[in-house]
Tab-separated table of N, CA and C in Angstrom:
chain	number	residue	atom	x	y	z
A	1	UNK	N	59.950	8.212	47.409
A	1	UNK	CA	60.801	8.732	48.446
A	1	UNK	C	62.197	8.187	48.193
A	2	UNK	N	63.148	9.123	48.563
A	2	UNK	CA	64.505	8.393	48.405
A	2	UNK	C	65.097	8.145	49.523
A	3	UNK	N	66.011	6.900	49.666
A	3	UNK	CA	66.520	6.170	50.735
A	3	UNK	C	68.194	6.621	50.512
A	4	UNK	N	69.136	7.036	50.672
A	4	UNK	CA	70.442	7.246	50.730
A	4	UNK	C	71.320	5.972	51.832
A	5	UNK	N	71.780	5.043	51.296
A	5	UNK	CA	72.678	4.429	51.893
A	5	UNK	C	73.843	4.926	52.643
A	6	UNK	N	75.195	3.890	53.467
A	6	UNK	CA	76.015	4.692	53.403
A	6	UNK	C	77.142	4.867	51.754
A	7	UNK	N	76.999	4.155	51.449
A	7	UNK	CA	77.804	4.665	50.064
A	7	UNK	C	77.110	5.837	49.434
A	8	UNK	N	76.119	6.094	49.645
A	8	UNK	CA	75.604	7.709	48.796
A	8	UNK	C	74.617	7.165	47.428
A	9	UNK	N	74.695	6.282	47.592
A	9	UNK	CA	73.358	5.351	46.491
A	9	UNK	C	72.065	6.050	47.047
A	10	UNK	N	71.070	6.129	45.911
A	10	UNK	CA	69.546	6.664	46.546
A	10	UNK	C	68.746	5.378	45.732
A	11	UNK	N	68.070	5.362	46.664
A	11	UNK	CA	67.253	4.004	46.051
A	11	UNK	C	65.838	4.549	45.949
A	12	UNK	N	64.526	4.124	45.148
A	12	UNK	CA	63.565	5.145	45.327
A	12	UNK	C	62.209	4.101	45.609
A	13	UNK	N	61.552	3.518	46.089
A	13	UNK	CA	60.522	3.273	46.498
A	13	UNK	C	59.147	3.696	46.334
A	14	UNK	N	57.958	2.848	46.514
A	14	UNK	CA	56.787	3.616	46.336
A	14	UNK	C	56.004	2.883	47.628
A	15	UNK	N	55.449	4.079	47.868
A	15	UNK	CA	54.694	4.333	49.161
A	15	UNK	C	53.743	4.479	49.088
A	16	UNK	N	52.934	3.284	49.981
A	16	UNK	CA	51.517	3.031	50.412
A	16	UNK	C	50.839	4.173	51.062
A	17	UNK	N	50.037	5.100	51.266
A	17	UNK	CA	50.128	5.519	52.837
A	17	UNK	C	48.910	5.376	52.651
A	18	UNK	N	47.935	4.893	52.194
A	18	UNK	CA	46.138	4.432	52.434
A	18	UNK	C	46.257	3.225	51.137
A	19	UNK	N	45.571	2.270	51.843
A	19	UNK	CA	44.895	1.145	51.495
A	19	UNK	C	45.982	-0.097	50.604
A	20	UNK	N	45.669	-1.040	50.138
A	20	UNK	CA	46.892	-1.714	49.881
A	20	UNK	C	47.082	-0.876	48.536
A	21	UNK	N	48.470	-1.588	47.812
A	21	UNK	CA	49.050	-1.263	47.178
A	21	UNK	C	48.216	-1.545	45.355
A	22	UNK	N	48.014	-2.666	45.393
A	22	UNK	CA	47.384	-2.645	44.306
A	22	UNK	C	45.553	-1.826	43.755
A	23	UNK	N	44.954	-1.533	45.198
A	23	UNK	CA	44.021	-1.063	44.791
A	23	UNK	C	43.926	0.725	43.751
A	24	UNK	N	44.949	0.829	44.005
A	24	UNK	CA	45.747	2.362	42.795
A	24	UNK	C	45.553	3.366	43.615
A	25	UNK	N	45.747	3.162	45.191
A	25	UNK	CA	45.983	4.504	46.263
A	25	UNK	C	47.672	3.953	46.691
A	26	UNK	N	48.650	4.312	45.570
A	26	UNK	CA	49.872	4.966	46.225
A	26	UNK	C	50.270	5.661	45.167
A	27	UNK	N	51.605	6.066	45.857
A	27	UNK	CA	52.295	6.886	45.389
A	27	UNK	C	53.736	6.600	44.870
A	28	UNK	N	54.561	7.287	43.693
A	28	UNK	CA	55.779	6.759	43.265
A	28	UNK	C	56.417	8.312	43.517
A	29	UNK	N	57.730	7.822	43.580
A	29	UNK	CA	58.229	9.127	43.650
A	29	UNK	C	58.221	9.454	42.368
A	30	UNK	N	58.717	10.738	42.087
A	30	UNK	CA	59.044	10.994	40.213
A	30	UNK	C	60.483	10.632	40.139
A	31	UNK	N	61.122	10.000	40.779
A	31	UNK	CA	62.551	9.798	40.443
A	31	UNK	C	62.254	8.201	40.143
A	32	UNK	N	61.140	7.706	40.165
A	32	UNK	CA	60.768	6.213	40.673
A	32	UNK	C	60.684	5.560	38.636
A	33	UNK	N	61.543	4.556	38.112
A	33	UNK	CA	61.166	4.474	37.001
A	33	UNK	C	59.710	3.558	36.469
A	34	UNK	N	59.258	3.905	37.341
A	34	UNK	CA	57.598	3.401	36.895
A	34	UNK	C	56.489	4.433	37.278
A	35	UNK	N	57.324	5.940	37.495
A	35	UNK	CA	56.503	7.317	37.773
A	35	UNK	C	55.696	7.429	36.531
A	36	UNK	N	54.765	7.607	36.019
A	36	UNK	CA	54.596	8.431	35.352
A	36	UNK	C	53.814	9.855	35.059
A	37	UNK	N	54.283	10.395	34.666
A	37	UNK	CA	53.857	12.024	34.726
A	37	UNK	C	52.330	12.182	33.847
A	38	UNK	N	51.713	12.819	34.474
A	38	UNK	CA	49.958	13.300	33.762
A	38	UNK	C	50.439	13.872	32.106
A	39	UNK	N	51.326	14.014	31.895
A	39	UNK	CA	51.392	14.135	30.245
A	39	UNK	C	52.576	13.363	29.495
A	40	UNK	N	52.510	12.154	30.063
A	40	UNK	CA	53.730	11.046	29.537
A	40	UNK	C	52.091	10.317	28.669
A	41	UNK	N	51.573	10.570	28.250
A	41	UNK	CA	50.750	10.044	27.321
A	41	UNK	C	51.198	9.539	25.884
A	42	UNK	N	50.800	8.467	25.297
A	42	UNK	CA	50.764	8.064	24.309
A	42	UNK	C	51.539	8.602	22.953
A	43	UNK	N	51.001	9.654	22.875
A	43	UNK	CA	51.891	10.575	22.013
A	43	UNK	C	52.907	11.668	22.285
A	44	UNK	N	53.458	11.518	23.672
A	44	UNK	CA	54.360	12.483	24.343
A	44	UNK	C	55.464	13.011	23.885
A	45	UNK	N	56.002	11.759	23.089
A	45	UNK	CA	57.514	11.401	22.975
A	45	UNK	C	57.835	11.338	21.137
A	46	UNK	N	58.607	12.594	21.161
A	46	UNK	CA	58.914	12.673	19.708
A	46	UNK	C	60.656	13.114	19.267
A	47	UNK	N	60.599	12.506	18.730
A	47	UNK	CA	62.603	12.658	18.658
A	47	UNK	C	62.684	13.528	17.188
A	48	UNK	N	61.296	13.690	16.519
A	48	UNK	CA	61.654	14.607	14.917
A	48	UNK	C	61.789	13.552	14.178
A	49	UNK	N	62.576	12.355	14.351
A	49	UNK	CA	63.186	11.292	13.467
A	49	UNK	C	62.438	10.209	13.278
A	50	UNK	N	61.720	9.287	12.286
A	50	UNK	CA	61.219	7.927	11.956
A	50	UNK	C	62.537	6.919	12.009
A	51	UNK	N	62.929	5.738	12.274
A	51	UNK	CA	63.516	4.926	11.809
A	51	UNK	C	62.938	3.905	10.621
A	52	UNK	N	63.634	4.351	10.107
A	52	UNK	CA	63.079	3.739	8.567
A	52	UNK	C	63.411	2.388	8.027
A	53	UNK	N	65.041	2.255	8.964
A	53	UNK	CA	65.739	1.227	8.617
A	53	UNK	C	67.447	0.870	8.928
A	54	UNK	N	67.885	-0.038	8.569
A	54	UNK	CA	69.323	0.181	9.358
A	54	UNK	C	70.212	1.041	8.895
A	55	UNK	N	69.609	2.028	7.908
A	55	UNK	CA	70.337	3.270	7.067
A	55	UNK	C	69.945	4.478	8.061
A	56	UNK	N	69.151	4.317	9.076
A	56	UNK	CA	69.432	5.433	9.989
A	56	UNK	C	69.384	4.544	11.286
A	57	UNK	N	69.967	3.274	11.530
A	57	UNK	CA	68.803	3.121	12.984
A	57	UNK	C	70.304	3.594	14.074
A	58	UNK	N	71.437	3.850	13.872
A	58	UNK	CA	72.276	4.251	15.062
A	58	UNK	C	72.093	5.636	15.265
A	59	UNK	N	71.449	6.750	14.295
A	59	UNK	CA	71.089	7.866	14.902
A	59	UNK	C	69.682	8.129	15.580
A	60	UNK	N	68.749	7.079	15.548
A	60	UNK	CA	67.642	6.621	15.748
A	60	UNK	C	67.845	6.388	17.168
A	61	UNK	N	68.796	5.655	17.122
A	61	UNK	CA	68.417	4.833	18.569
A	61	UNK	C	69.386	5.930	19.682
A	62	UNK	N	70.139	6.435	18.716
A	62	UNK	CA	70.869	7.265	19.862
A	62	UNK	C	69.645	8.569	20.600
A	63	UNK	N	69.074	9.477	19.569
A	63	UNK	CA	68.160	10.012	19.829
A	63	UNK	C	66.876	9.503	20.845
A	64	UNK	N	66.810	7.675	20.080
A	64	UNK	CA	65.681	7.635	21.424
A	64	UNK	C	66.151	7.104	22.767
A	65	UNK	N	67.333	6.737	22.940
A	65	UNK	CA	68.227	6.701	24.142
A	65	UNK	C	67.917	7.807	24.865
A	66	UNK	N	68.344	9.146	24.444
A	66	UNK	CA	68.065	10.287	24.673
A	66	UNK	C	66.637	10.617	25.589
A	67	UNK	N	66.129	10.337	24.415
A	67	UNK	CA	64.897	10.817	24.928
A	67	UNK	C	63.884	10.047	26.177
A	68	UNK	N	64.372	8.458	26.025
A	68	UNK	CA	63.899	7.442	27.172
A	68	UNK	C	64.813	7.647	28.565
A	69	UNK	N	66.084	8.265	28.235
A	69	UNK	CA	66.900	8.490	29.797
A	69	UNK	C	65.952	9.611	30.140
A	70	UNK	N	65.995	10.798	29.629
A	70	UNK	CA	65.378	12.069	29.963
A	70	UNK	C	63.561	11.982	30.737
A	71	UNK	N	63.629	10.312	30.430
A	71	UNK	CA	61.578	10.651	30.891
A	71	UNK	C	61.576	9.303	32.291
A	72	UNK	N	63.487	8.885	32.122
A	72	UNK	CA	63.191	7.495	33.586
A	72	UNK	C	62.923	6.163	32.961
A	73	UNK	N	62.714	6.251	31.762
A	73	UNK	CA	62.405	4.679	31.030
A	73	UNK	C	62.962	4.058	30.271
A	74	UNK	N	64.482	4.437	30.190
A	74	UNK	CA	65.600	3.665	29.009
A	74	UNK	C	65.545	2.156	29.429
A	75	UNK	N	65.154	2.359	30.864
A	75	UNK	CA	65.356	0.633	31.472
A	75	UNK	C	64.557	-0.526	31.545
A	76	UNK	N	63.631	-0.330	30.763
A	76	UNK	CA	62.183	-0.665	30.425
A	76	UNK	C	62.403	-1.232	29.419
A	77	UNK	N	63.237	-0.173	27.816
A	77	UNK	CA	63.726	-1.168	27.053
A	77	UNK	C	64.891	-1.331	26.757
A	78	UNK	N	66.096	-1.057	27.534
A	78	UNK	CA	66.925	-2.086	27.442
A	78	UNK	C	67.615	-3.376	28.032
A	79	UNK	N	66.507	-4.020	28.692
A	79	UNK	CA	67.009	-5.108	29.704
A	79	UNK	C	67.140	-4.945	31.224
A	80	UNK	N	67.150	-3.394	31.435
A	80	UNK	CA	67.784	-3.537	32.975
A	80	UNK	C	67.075	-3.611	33.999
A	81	UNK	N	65.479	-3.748	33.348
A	81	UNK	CA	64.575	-4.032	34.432
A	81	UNK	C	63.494	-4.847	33.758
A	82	UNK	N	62.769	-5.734	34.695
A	82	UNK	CA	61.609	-6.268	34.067
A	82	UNK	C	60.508	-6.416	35.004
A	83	UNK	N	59.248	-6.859	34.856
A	83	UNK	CA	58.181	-6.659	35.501
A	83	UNK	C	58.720	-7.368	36.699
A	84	UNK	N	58.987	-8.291	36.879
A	84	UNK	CA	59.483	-9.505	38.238
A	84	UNK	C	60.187	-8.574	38.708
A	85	UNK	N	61.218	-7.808	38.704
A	85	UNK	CA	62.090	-6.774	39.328
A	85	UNK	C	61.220	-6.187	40.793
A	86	UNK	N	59.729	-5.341	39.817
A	86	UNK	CA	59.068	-4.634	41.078
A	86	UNK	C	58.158	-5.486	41.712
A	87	UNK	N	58.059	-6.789	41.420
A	87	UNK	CA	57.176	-7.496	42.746
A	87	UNK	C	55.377	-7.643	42.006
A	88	UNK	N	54.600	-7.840	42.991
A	88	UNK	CA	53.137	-8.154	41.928
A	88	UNK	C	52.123	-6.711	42.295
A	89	UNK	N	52.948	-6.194	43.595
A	89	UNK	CA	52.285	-4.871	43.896
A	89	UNK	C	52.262	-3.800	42.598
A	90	UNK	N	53.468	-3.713	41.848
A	90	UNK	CA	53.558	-2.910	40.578
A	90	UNK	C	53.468	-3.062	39.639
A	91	UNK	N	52.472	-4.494	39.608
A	91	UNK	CA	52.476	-5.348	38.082
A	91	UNK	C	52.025	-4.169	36.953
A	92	UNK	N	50.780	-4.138	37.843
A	92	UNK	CA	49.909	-3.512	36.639
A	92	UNK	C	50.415	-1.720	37.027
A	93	UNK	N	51.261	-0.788	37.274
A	93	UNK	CA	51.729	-0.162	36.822
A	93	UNK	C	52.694	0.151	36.264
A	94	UNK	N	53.489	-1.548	36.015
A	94	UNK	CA	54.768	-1.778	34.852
A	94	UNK	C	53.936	-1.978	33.869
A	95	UNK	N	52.967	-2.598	33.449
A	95	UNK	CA	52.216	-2.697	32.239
A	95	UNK	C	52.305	-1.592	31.864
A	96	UNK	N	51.526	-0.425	32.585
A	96	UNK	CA	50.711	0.514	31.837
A	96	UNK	C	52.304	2.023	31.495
A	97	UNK	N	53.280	1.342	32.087
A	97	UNK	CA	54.538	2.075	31.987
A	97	UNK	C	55.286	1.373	30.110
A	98	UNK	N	55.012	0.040	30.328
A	98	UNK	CA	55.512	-0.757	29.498
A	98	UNK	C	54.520	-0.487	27.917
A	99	UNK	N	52.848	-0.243	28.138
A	99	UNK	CA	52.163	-0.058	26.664
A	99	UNK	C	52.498	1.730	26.789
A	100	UNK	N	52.544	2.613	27.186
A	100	UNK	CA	53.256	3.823	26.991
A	100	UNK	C	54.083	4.150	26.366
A	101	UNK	N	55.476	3.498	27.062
A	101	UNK	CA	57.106	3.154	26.289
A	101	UNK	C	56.555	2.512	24.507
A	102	UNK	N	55.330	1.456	24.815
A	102	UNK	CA	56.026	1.193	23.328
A	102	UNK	C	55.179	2.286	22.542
A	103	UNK	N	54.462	2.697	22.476
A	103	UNK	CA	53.714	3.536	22.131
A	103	UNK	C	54.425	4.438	21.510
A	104	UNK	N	55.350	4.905	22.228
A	104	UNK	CA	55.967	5.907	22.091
A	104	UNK	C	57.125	5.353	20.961
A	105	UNK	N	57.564	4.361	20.991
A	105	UNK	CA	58.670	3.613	19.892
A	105	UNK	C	57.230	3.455	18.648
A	106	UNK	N	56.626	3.479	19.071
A	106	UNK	CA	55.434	3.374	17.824
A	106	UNK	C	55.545	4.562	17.080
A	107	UNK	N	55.405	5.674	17.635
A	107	UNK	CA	55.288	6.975	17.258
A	107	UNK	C	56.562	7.340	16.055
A	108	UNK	N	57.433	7.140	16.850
A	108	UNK	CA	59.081	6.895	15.882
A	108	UNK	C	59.675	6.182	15.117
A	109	UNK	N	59.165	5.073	14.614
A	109	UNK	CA	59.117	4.497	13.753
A	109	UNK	C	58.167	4.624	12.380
A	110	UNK	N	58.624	3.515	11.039
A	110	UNK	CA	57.912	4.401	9.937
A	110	UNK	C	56.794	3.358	9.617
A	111	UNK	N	56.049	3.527	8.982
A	111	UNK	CA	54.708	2.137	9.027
A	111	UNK	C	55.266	1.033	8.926
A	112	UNK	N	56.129	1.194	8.096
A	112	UNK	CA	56.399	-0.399	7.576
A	112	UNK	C	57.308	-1.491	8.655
A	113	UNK	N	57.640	-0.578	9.640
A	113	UNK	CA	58.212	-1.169	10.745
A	113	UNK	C	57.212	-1.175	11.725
A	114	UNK	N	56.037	-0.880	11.852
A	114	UNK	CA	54.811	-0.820	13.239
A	114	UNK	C	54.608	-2.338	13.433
A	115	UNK	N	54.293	-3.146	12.709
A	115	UNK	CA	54.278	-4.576	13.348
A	115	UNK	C	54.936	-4.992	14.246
A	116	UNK	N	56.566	-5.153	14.212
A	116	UNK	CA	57.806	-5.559	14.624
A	116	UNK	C	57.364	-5.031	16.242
A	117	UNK	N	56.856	-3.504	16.274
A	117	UNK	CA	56.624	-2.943	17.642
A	117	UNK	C	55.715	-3.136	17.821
A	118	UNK	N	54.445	-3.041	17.010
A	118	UNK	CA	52.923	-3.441	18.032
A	118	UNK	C	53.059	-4.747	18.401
A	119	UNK	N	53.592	-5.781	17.814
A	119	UNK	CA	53.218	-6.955	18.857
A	119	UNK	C	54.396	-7.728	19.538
A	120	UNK	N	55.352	-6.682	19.739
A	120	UNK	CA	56.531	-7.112	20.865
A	120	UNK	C	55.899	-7.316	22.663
A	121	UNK	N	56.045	-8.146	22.937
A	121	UNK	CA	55.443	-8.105	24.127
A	121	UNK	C	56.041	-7.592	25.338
A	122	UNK	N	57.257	-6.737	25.491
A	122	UNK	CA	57.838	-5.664	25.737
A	122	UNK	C	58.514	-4.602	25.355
A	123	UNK	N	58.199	-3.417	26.189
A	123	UNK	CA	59.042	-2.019	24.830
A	123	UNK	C	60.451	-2.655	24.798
């Protein structure tokens, strides 16, 4: 749901409306950056491009900029949010937002770089 201040800020929240919060009966808005959509799956997210190395990684990263603003999750990996942000009610649906995201940097990258991302312990 969105909240509108008086400055015109929308803030977006997730709402309980049966049982507590962690038992996995609520709801996020889709504007909410820990929404995720029934086909934000694993292999969702494709930019065409591998990063191979620092001989492409500024068109790399611009593309997956791109593509992480467009799905609500640029902020996941670049610093501007972290699990402590949403509290312990959304732990475990920042996780499952957080092995998604990298998943998806998995996908776009070329083998020889998959280590570096499978065992980062955030996207």
């Amino acid at each position: 749901m969105g909240i509108a201040d008086d400055s015109g800020n929308t803030t977006t929240t997730a709402v309980a409306p049966t049982g507590p919060v962690n038992s996995g009966n609520f709801f996020l808005d889709h504007n909410h950056s820990l929404y995720l959509h029934p086909s934000d799956g694993p292999g969702s997210l494709s930019i065409g491009l591998l990063l191979t190395g620092i001989e492409n990684y500024t068109l790399w990263s611009r593309a997956m900029k791109v593509a992480l603003l467009g799905k609500n999750k640029l902020c996941l990996v670049d610093g501007t949010t972290s699990k402590s942000d949403f509290g312990p009610g959304l732990a475990h649906q920042w996780d499952r937002c957080n092995v998604i995201v990298t998943s998806w940097l998995m996908s776009n990258v070329n083998s020889h770089l998959l280590t570096g991302v499978l065992f980062s312990e955030n996207a």
